[in-house]
Short mmCIF file of C-alpha atoms in Angstrom, two decimals:
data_model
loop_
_atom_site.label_atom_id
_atom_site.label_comp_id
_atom_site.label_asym_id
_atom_site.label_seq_id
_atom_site.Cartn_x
_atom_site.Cartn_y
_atom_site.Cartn_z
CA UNK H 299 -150.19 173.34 -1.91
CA UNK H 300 -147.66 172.08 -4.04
CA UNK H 301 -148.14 172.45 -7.92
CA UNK H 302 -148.79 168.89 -9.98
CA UNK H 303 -147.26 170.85 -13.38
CA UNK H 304 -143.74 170.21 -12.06
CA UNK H 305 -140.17 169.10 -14.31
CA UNK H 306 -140.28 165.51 -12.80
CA UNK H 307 -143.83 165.26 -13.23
CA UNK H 308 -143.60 166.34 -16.83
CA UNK H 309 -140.74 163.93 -17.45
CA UNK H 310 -142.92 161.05 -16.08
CA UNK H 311 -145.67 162.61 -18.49
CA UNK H 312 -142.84 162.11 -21.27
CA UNK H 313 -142.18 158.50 -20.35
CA UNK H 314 -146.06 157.87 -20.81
CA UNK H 315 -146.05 159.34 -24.32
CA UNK H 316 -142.54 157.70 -25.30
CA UNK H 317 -143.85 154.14 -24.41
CA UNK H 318 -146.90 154.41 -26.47
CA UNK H 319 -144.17 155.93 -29.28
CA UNK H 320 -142.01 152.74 -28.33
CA UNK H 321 -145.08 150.40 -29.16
CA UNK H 322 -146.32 151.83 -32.36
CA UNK H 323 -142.44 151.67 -33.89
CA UNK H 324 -142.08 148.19 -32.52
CA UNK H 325 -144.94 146.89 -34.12
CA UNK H 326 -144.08 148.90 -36.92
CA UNK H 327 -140.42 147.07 -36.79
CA UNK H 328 -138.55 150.36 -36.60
CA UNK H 329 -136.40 148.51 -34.29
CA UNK H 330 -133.92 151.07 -33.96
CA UNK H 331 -135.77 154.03 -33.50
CA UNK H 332 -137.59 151.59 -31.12
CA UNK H 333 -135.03 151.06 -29.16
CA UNK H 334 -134.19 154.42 -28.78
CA UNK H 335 -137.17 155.73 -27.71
CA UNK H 336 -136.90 152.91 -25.23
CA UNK H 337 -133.40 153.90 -23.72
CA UNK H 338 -135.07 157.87 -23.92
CA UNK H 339 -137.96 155.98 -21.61
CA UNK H 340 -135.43 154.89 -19.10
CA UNK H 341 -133.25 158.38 -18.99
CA UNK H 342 -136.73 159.88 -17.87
CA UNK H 343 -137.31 157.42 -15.16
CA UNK H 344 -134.09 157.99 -13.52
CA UNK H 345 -134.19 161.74 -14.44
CA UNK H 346 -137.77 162.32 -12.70
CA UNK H 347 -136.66 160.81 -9.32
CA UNK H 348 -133.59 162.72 -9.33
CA UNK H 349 -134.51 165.67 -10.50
CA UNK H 350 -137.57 165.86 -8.13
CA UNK H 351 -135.28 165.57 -5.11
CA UNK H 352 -133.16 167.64 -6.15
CA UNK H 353 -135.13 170.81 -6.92
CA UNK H 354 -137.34 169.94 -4.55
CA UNK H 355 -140.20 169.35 -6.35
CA UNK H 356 -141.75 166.15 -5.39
CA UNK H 357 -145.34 165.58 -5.00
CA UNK H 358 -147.96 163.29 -3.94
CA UNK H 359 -149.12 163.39 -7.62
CA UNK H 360 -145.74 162.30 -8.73
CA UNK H 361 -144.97 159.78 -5.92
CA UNK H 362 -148.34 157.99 -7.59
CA UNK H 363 -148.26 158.59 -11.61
CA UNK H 364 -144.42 157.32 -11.36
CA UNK H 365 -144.60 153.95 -10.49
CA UNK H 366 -147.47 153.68 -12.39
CA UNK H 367 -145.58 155.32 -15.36
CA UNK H 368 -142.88 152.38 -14.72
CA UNK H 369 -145.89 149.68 -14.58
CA UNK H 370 -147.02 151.20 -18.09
CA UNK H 371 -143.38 150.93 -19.44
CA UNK H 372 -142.70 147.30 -18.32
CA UNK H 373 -146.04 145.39 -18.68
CA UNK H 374 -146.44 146.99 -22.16
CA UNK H 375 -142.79 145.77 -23.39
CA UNK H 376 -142.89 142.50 -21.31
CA UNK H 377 -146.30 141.42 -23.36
CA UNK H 378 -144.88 142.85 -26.22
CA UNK H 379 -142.07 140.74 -26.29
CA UNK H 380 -143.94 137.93 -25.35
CA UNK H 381 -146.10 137.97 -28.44
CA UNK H 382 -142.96 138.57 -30.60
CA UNK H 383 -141.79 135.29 -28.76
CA UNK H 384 -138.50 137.03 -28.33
CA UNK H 385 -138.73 136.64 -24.16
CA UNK H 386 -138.86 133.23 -22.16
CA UNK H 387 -142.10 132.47 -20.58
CA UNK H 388 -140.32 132.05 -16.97
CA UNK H 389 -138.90 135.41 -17.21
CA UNK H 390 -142.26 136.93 -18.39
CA UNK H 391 -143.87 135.43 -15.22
CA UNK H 392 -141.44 135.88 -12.94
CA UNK H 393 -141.28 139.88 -13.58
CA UNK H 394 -145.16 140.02 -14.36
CA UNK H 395 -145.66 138.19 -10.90
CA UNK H 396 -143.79 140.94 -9.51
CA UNK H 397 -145.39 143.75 -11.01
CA UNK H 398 -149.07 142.09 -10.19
CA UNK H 399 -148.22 141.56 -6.39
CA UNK H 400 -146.28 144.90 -5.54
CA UNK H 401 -149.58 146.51 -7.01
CA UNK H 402 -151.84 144.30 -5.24
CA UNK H 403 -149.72 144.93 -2.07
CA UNK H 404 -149.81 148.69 -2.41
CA UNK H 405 -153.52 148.61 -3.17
CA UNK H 406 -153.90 146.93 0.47
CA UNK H 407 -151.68 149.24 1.88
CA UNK H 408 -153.64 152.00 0.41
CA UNK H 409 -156.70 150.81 1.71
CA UNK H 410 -155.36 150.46 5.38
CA UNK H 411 -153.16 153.52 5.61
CA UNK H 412 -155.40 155.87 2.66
CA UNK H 413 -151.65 157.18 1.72
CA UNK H 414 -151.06 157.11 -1.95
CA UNK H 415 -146.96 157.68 -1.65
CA UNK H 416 -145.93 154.79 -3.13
CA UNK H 417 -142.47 154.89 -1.41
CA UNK H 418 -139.32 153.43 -3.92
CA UNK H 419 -137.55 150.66 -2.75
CA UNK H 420 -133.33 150.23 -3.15
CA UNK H 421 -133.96 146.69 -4.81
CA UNK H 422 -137.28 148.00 -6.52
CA UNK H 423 -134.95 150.73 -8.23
CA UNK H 424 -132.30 148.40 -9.25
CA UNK H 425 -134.66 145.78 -10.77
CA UNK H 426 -136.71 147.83 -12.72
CA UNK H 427 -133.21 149.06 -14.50
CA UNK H 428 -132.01 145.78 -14.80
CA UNK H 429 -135.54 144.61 -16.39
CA UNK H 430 -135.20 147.79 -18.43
CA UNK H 431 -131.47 146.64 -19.66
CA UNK H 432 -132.73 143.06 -20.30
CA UNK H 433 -135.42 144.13 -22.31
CA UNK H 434 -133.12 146.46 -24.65
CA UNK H 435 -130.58 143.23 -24.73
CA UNK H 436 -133.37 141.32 -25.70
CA UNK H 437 -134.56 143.12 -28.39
CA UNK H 438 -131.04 143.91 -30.00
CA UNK H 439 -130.54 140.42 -30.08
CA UNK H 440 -134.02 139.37 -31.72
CA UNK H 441 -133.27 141.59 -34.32
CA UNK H 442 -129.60 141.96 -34.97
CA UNK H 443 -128.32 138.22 -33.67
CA UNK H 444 -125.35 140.09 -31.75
CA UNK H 445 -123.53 136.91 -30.76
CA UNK H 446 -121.85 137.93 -27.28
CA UNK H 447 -125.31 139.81 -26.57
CA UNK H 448 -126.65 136.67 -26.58
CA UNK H 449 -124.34 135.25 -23.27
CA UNK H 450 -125.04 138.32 -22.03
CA UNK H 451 -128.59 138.02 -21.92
CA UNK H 452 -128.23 134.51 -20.56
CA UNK H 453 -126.63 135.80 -17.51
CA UNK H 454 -128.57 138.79 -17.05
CA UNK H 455 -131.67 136.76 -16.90
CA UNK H 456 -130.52 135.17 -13.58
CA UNK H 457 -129.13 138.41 -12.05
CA UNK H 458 -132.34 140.23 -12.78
CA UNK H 459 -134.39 137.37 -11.80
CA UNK H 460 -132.91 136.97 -8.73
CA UNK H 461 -133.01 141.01 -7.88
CA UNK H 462 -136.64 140.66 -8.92
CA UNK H 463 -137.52 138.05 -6.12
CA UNK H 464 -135.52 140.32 -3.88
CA UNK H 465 -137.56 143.43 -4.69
CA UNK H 466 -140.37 141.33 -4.41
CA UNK H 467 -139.81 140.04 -0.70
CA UNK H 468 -138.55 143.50 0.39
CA UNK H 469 -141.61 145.52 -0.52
CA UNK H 470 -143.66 142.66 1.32
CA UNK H 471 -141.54 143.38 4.40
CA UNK H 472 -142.12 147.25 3.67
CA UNK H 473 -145.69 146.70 3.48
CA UNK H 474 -146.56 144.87 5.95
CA UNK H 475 -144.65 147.50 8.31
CA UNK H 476 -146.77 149.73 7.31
CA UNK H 477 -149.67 147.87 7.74
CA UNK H 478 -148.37 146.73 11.26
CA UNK H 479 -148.28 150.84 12.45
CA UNK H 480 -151.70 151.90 11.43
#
């Protein structure tokens, strides 16, 4: 049996913790330290992944309480933005959509195949950094008016948008191959 008290696992514990940090200093408008503690969120999302392949430490624990970690980190700083009014309403959908109908998808899948390895997807991966850029840009620029951040964000709306829809439409394909061998 493989142990649940692992390094990944304990960096997707971290994650947890530094997004509820992240919300209290938001609301608090320590936008700085905010914003660090946001950036410290994403180093642990890419450092859990990679660090439980590579010392071989992954887990069905893990493979669960990550994604879910991700889901915390998003939704939370999506509707936090939102109320700020610092983040367009299509964007807000379009990622919240996302997030709503990979979870609904994986709760079917879970259902029909009783696995609970939420497998990562390529385009998954790359959104979820992309939102996780966006949302940083966003934030510098509600706070510090950073002109060229401002074209920036413009343009990574679109890109992130469109890798969104992408994820979204490969981890229906995903699922419903799945689905299709069970």
């Amino acid at each position: 049996m493989k142990k649940i008290f692992t390094i990944p696992n304990f960096l997707t514990f971290t994650r947890i913790i530094l997004t509820i940090s992240f919300i209290v200093l938001f609301l608090e408008e320590q936008i700085l330290k905010s914003i660090i503690l946001l950036g410290l969120s994403i180093v642990t999302d890419f450092l859990d992944g990679f660090l439980a392949r590579i010392l071989k430490q992954k887990t069905k624990f893990g493979s669960f309480i990550d994604p879910l970690a991700d889901k915390i980190l998003i939704i939370t700083t999506l509707l936090i933005l939102i109320s700020k009014n610092i983040l367009p309403w299509w964007f807000f959908t379009i990622v919240i959509s996302r997030e709503i109908l990979v979870s609904a998808g994986w709760l079917i899948t879970y259902q029909h195949t009783m696995s609970l390895s939420a497998k990562p997807r390529f385009l998954g991966k790359v959104s979820v950094g992309l939102e996780m850029i966006v949302m940083i840009l966003i934030i510098l620029n509600g706070y510090y008016k950073i002109n060229i951040i401002n074209d920036i964000i413009n343009e990574m709306f679109l890109v992130t948008s469109i890798f969104v829809l992408g994820s979204l439409i490969d981890y229906i394909i995903y699922s419903r191959r799945l689905l299709a061998q069970k």
